[in-house]
Tab-separated table of C-alpha atoms and ligand atoms in Angstrom:
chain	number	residue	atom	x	y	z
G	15	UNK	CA	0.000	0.000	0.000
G	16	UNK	CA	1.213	3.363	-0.871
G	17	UNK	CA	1.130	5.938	2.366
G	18	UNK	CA	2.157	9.801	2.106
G	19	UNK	CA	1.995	11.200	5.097
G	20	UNK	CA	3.432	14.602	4.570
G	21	UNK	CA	0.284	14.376	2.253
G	22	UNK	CA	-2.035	14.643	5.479
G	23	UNK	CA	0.463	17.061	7.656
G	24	UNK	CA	1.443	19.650	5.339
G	25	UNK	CA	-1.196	23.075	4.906
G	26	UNK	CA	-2.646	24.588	1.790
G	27	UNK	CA	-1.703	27.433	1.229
G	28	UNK	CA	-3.948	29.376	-0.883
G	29	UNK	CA	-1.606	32.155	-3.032
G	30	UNK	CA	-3.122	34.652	-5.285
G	31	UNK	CA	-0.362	36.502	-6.883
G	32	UNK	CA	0.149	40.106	-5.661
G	33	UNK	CA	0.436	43.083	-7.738
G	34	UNK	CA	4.208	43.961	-6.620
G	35	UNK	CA	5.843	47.140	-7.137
G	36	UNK	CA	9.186	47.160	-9.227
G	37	UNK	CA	11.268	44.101	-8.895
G	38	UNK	CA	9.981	43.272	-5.493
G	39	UNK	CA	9.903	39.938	-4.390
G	40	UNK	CA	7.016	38.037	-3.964
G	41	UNK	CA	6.876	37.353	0.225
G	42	UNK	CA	5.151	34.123	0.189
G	43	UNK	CA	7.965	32.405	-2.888
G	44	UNK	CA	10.699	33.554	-0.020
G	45	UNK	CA	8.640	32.560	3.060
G	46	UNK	CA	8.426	29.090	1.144
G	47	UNK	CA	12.251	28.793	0.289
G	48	UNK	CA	13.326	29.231	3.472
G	49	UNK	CA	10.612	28.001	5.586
G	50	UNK	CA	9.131	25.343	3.994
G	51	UNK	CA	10.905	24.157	0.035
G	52	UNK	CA	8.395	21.832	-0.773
G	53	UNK	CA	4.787	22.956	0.216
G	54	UNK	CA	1.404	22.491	-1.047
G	55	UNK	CA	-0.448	25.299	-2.994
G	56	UNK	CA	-3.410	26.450	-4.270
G	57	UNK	CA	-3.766	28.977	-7.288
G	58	UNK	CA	-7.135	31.073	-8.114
G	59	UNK	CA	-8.354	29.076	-10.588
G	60	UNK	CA	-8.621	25.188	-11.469
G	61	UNK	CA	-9.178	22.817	-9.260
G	62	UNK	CA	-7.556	20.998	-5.955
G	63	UNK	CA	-4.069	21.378	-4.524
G	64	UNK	CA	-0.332	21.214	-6.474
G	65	UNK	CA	3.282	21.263	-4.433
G	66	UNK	CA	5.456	24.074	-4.963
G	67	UNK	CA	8.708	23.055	-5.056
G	68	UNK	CA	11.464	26.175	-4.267
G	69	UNK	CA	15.207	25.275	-3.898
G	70	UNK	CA	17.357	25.107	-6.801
G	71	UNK	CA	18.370	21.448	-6.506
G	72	UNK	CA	14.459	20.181	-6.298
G	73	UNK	CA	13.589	22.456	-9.158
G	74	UNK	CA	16.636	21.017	-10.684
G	75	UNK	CA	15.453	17.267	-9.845
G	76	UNK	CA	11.402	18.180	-10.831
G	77	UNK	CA	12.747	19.739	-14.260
G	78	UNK	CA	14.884	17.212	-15.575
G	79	UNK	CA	13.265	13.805	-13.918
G	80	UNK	CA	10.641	11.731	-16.190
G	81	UNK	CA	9.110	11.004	-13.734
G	82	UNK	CA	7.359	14.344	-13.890
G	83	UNK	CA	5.141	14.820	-16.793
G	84	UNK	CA	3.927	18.012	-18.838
G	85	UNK	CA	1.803	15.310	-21.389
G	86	UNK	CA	0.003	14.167	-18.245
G	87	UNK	CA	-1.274	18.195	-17.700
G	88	UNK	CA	-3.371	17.948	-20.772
G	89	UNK	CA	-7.280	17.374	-19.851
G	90	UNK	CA	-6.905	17.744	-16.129
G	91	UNK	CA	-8.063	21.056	-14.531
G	92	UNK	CA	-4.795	21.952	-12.299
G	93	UNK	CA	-4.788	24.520	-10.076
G	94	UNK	CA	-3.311	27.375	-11.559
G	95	UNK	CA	-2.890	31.395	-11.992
G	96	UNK	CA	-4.651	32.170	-14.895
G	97	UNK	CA	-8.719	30.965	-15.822
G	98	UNK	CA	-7.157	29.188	-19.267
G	99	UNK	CA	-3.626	27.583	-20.189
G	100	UNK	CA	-1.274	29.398	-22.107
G	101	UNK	CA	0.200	26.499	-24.725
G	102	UNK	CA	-1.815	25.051	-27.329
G	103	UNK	CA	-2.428	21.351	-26.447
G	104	UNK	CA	-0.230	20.357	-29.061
G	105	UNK	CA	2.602	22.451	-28.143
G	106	UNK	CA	6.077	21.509	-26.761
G	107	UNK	CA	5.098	23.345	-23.264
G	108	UNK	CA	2.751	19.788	-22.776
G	109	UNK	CA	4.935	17.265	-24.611
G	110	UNK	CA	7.386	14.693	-22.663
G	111	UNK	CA	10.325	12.999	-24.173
G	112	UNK	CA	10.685	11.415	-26.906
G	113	UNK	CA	7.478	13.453	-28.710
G	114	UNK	CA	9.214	16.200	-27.188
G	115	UNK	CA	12.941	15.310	-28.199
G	116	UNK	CA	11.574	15.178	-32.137
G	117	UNK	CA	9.745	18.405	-31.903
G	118	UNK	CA	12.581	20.249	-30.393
G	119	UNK	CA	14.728	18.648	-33.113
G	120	UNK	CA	13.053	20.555	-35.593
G	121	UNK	CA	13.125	24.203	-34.046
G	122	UNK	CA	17.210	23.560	-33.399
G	123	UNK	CA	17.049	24.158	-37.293
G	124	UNK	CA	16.237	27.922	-36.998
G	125	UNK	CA	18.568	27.933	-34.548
G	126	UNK	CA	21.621	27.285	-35.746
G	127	UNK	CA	25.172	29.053	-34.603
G	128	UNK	CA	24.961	30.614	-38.322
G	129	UNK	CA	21.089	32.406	-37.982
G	130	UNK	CA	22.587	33.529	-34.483
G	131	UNK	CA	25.504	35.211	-35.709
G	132	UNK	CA	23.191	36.602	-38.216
G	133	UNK	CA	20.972	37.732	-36.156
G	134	UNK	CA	22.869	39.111	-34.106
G	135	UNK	CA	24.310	42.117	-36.303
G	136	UNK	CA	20.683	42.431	-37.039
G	137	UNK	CA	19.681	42.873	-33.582
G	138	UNK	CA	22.551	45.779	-33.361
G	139	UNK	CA	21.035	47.141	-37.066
G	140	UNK	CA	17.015	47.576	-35.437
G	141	UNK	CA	18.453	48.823	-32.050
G	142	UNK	CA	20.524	51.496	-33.435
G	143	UNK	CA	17.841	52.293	-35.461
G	144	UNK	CA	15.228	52.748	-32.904
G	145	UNK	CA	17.353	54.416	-30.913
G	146	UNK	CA	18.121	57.123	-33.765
G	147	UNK	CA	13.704	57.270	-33.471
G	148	UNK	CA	13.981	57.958	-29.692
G	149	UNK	CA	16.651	60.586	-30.220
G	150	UNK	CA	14.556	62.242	-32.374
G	151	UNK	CA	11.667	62.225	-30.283
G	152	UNK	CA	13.476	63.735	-27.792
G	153	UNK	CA	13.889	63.774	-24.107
G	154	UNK	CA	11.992	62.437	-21.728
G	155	UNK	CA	10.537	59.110	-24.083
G	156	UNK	CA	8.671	55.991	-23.009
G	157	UNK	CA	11.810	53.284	-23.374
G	158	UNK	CA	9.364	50.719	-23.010
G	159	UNK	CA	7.192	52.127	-26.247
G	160	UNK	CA	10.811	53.103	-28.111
G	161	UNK	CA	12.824	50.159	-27.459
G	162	UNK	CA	12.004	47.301	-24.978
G	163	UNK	CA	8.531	46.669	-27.034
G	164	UNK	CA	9.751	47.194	-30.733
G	165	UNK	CA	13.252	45.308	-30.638
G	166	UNK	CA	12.480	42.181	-29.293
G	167	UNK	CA	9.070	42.075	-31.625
G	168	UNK	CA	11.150	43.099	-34.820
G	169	UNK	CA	13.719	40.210	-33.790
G	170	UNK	CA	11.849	37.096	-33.102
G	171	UNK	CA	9.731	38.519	-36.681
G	172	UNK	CA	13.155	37.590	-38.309
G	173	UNK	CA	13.637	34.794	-36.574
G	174	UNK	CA	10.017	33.488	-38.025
G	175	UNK	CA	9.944	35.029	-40.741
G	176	UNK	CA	6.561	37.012	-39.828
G	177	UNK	CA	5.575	40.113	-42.633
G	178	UNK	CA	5.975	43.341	-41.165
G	179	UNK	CA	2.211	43.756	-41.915
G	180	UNK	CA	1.433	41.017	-39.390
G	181	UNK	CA	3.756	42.599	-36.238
G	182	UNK	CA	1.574	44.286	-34.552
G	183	UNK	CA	-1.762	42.573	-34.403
G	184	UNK	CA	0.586	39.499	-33.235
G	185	UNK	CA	2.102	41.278	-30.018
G	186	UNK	CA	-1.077	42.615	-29.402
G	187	UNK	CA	-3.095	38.920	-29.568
G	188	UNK	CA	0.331	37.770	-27.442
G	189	UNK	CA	-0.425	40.326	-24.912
G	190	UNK	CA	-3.987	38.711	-24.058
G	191	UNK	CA	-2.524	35.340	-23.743
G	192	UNK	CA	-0.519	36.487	-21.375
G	193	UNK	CA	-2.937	38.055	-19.015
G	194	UNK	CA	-4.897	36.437	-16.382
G	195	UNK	CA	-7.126	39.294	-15.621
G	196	UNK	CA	-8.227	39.630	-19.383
G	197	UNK	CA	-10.661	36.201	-18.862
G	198	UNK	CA	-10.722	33.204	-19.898
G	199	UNK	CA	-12.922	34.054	-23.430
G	200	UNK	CA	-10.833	36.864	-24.673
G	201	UNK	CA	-7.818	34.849	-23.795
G	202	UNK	CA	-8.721	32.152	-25.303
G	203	UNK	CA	-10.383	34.020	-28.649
G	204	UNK	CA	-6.153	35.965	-28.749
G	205	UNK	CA	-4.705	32.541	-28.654
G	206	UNK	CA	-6.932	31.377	-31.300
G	207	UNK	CA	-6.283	34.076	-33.499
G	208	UNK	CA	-2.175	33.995	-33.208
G	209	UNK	CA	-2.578	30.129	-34.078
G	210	UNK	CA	-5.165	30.891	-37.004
G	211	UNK	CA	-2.085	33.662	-38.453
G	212	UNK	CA	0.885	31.250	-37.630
G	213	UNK	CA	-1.302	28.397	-39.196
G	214	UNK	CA	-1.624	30.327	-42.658
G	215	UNK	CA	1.832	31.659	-42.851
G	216	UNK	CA	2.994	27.930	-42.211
G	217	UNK	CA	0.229	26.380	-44.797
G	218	UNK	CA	1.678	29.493	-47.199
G	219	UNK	CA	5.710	27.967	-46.329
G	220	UNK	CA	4.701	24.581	-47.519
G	221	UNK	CA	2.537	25.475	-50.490
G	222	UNK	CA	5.662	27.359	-51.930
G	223	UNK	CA	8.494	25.005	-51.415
G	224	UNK	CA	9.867	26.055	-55.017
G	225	UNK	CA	10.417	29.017	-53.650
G	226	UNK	CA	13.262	27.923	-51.428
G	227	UNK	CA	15.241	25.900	-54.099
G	228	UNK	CA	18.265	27.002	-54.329
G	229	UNK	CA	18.238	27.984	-58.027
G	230	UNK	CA	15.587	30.358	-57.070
G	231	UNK	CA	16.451	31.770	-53.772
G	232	UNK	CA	17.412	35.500	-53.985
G	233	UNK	CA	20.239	36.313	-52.485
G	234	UNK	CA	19.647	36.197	-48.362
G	235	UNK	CA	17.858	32.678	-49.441
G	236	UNK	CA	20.020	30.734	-47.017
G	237	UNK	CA	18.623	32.948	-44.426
G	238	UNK	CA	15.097	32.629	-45.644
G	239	UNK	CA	16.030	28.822	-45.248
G	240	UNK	CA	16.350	29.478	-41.504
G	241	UNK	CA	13.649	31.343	-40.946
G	242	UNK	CA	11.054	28.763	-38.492
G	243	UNK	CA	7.966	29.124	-40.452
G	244	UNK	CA	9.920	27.714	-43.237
G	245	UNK	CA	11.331	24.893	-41.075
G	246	UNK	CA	8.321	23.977	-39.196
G	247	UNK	CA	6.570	23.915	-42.785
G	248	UNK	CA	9.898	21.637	-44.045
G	249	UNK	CA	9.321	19.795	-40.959
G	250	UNK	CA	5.622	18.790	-41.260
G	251	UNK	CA	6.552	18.082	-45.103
G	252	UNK	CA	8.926	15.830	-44.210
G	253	UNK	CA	6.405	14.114	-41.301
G	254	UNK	CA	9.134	14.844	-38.503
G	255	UNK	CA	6.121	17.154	-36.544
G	256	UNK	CA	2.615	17.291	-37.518
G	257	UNK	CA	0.809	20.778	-38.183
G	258	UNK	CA	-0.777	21.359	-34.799
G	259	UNK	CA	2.442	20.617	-33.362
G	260	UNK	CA	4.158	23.292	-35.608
G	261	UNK	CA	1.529	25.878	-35.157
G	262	UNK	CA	1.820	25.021	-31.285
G	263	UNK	CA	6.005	25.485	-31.328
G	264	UNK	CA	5.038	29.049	-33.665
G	265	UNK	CA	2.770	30.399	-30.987
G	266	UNK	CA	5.017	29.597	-27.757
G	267	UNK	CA	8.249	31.522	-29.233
G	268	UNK	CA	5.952	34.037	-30.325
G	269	UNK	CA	4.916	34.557	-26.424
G	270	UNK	CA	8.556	34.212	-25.312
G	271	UNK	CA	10.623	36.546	-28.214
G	272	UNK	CA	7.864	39.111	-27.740
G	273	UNK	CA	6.240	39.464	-24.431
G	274	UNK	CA	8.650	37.882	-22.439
G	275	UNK	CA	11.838	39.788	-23.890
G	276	UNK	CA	9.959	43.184	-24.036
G	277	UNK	CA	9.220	42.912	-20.020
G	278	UNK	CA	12.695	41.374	-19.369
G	279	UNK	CA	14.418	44.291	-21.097
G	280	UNK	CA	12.683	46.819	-19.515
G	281	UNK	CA	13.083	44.973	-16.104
G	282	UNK	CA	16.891	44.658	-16.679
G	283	UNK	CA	16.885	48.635	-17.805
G	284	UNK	CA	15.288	49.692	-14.574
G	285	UNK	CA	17.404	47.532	-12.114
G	286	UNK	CA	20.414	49.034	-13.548
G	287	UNK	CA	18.848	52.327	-13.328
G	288	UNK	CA	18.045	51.826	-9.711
G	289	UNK	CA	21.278	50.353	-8.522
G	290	UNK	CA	23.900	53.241	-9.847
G	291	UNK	CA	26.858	51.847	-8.649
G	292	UNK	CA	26.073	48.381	-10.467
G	293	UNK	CA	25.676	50.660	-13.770
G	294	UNK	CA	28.687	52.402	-12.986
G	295	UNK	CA	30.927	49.172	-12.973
G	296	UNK	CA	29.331	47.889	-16.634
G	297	UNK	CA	29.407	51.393	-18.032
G	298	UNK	CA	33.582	50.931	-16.553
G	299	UNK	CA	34.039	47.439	-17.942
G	300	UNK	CA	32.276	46.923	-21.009
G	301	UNK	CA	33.232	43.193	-21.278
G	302	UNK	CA	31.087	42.147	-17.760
G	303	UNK	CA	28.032	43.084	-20.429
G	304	UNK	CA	27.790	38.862	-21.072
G	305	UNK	CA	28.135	38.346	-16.894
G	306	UNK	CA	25.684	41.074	-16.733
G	307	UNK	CA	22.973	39.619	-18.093
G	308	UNK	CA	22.987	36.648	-16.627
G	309	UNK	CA	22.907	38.299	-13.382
G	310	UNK	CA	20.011	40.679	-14.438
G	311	UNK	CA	18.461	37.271	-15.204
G	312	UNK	CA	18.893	35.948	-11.930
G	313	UNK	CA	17.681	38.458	-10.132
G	314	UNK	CA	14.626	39.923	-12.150
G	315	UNK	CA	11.572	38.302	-10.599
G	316	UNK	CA	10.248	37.613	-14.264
G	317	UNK	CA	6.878	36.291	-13.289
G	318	UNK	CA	4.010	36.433	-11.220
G	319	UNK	CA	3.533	32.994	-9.080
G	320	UNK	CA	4.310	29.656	-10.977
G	321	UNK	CA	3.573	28.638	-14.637
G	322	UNK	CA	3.120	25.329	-16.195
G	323	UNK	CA	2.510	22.303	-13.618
G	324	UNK	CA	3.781	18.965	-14.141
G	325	UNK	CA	2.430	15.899	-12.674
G	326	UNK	CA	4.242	13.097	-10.792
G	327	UNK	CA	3.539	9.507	-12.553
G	328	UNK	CA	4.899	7.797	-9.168
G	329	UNK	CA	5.452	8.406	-5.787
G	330	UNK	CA	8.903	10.552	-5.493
G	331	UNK	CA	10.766	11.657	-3.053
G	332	UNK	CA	11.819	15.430	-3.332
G	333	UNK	CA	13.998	17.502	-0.591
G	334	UNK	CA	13.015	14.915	1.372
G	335	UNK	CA	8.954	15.133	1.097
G	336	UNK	CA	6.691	12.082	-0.877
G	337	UNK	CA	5.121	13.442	-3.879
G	338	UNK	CA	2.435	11.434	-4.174
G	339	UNK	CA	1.793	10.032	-7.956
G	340	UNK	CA	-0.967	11.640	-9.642
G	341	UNK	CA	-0.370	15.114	-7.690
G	342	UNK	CA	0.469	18.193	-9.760
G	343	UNK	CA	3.720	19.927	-9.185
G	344	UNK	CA	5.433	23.576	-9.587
G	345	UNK	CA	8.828	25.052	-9.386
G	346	UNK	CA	9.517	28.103	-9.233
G	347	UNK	CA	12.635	29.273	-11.017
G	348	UNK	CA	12.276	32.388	-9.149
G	349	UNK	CA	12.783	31.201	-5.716
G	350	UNK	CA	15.972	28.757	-7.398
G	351	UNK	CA	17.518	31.939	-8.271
G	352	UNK	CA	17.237	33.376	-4.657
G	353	UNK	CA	19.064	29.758	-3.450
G	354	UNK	CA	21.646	30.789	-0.544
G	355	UNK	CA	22.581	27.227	-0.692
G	356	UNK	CA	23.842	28.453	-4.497
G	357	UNK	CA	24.183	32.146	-4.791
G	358	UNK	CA	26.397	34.162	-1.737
G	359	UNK	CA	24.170	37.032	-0.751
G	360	UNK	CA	21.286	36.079	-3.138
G	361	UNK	CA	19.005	39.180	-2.623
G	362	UNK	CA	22.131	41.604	-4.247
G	363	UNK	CA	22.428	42.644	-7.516
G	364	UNK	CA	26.168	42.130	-7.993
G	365	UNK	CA	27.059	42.158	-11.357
G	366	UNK	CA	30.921	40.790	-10.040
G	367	UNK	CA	29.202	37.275	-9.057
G	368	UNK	CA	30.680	34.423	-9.933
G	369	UNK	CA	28.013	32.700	-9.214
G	370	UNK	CA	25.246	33.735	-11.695
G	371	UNK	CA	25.334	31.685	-14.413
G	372	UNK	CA	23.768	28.891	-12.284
G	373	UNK	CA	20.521	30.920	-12.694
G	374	UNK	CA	17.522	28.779	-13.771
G	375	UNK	CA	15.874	31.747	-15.550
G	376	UNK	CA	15.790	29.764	-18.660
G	377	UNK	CA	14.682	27.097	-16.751
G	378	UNK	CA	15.990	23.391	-16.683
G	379	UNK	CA	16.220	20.177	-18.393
G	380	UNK	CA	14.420	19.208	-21.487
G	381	UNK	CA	12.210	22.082	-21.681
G	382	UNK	CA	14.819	24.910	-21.466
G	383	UNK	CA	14.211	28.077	-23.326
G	384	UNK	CA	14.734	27.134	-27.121
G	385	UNK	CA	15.297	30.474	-27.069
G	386	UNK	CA	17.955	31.428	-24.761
G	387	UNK	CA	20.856	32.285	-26.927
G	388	UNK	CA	18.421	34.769	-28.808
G	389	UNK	CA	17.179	36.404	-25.797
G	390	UNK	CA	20.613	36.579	-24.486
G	391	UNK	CA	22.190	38.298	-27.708
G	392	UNK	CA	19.130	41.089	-27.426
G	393	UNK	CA	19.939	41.524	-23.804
G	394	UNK	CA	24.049	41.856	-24.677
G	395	UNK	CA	23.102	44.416	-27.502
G	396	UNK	CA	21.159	46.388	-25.903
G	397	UNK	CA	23.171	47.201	-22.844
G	398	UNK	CA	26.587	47.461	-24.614
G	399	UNK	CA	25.122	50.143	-26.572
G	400	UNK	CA	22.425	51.916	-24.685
G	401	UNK	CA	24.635	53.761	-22.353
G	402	UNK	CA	26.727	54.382	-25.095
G	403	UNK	CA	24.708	56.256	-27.374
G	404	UNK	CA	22.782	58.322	-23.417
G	405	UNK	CA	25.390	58.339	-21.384
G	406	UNK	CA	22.865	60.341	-19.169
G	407	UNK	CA	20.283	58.086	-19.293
G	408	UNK	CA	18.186	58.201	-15.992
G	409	UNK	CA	14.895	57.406	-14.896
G	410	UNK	CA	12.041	61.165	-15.743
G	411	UNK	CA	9.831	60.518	-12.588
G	412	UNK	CA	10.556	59.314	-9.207
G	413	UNK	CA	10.742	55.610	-8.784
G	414	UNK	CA	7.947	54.911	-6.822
G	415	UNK	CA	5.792	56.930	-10.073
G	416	UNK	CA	6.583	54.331	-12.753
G	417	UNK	CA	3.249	52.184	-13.142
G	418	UNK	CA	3.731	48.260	-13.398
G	419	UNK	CA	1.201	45.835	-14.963
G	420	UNK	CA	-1.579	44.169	-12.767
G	421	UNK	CA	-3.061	40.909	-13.405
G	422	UNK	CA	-0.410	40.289	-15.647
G	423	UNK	CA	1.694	36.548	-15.691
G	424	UNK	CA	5.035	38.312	-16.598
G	425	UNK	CA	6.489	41.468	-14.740
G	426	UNK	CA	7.259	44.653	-16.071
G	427	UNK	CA	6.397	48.204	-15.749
G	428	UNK	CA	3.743	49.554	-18.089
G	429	UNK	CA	5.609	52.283	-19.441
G	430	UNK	CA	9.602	52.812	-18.610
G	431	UNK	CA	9.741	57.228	-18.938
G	432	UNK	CA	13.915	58.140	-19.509
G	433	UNK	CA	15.460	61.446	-19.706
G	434	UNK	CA	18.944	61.961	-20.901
A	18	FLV	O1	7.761	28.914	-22.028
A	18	FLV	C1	7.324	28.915	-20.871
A	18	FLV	C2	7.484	30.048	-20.046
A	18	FLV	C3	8.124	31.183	-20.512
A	18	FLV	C4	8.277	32.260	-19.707
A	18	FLV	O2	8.886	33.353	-20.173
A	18	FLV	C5	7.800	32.236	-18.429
A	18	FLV	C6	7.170	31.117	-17.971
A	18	FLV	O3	6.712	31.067	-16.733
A	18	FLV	C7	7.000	30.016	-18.780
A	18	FLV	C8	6.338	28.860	-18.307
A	18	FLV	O4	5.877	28.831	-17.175
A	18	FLV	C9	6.154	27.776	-19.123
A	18	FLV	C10	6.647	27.794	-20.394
A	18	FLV	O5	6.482	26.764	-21.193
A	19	FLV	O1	3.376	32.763	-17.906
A	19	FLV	C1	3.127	31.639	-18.318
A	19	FLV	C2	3.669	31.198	-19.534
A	19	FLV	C3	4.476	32.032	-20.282
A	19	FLV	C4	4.978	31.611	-21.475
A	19	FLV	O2	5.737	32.459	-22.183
A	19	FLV	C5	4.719	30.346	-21.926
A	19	FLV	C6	3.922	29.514	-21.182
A	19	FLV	O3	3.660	28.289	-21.613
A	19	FLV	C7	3.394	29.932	-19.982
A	19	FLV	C8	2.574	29.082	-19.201
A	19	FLV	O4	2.320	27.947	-19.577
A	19	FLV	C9	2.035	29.534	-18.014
A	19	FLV	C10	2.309	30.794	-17.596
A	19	FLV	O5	1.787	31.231	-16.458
């Protein structure tokens, strides 16, 4: 007979996410690390309990373990943040190895070391070019509206290969995904409508193979090549993924190069803002920019509460609790990244850490961001050359005047106002 008895003697806690100012941290994640790593939760919506599980060698263990399933989320009403899910069923997000391994496959092909270094003197091309805009408009602008929206949206466009035409109704439907005080309909209706555009342009990619042949490519045709509506539509020709799997993989870097990148950025921007002499060492040493970010990536809180459950398919022990099989589970990469037992001094910004590139910001195992080495490269651009081209930049209202989003699943302040 199976027994669990920390099943019976652990609380519920119930946690609705607050609305925190700045980069606070969220008091109940740090109560939890330190007082009690593996708890029992419940979220607003869904039903029943899940275990929250908050030092980095549990999330660690939960992240990488088979044991834990995202394919076993699908159908079953966990508790959770937000009224609806964020993933498409068919998506990566809910897919376990080997289903997984083969779909990830197919994205590594848009993301090859060749479309990085590509993109990368692209990235530096549409920053220096909005930042020529925000000159011209002038001081005090919205960096936020100039720069931390607009880059990261023009860059994961080329990484798609999304028309210019289609840019801004797609960060907008992203946007309502990402909310959980827009409702469950109107989420579910923006979802819809990103998969119903990343559905055509990849029906369009595989109608027009021809036009990728090599005798008919103009001359960035290698590039267009890379570009992953072209190899999701290559993919699903070839039978490696099937379409609802590709328009699933579309959608989720979609949320992550636009929404997650745009709130990151401007999160990064006004931490270094806020912590001067931290600014004054990077502006000192240009080559800690790398170090930086991975720093600014530990430390940003970049979400509100948890996001995507898995579920244990047996009994397993974790930080020395029994997960009972069938239970739903969260970690929170947030509280990992606040670890004393990995980071000296976690709650400082220090950009002179050694210790930061054990960060789980990108999370962990087989679900790590596909995306990491293109969020990074934004990140590196823009603070090598922000500071560069305003050395005076500096927050235009007092601190504790900047408005940050409410009801929102990923931080960041609603508009970021600069002088220089
Ligand atoms: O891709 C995911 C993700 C991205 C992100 O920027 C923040 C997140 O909390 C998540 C997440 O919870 C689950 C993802 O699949
Ligand atoms: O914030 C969430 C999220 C973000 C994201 O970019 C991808 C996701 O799959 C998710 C998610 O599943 C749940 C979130 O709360």
């Amino acid at each position: 007979m199976r027994t669990a008895p920390t099943t019976t003697e652990s609380p519920i806690h119930f946690w609705s996410p607050p609305d925190l100012p700045g980069l606070e941290f969220d008091p109940f994640l740090s109560r939890m690390l330190h007082e009690e790593p593996v708890s029992r939760i419940r979220l607003p919506n869904g039903a029943g309990h899940a275990w929250l599980v908050t030092r980095h060698a549990d999330v660690r263990l939960v992240s990488a373990d088979p044991r834990f399933s995202r394919r076993a989320v699908l159908g079953r009403d966990v508790t959770r943040v937000a009224p609806h899910f964020i993933p498409m069923d068919g998506a990566t997000a809910f897919a376990d190895p080997p289903d997984h391994t083969r779909m990830r496959r197919v994205v590594a092909g848009a993301f090859t070391a060749r479309s990085m270094r590509r993109l990368r003197d692209r990235a530096q091309q549409v920053l220096d070019g909005l930042l020529d805009e925000m000159e011209r408009h002038g001081s005090p602008a919205d960096l936020v509206a100039h720069v931390a929206r607009p880059f990261p949206q023009a860059m994961v466009s080329e990484l798609m290969g999304v028309p210019a035409r289609d840019r801004e109704s797609m960060a907008h439907w992203t946007d309502g995904i990402l909310s959980a005080a827009a409702g469950r309909t109107a989420s579910e209706r923006a979802k819809a409508a990103l998969a119903d555009r990343f559905a055509a342009l990849i029906g369009a990619a595989r109608r027009a193979p021809a036009a990728r042949l090599p005798h008919q490519v103009p001359a960035d045709g290698d590039a267009r090549r890379e570009q992953l509506v072209d190899v999701l539509a290559d993919g699903v020709e070839a039978g490696t993924i099937g379409f609802d799997e590709a328009v699933g993989l579309a959608v989720l870097i979609q949320i992550g190069g636009t929404h997650a990148v745009r709130n990151n950025s401007a999160n990064m921007v006004y931490a270094l803002l806020t912590h001067p002499h931290q600014l004054a060492r990077l502006r000192a040493e240009p080559a800690l920019v790398p170090r930086a970010v991975d720093e600014l990536l530990r430390y940003i809180p970049h979400r509100n509460a948890v996001g995507l459950a898995r579920i244990a398919l047996e009994d397993v022990e974790v930080g020395g609790v029994t997960i009972p099989a069938g239970d739903a589970v969260y970690v929170s990469y947030l509280s990992a990244n606040r670890d004393p037992e990995v980071f000296a001094d976690p709650e400082r910004l220090d950009l002179d850490r050694d210790d930061a590139a054990s960060h789980l910001a990108f999370a962990h195992g087989p679900h790590y961001c596909p995306g990491a080495t293109l969020a990074r490269l934004e990140s590196e651009v823009l603070l090598a050359t922000l500071w560069d081209r305003f050395p005076g930049l500096r927050l235009a209202v007092p601190e504790d005047e900047l408005r940050w989003q409410r009801g929102v699943l990923i931080r960041g302040p609603e508009e970021l106002p600069v002088r220089w």
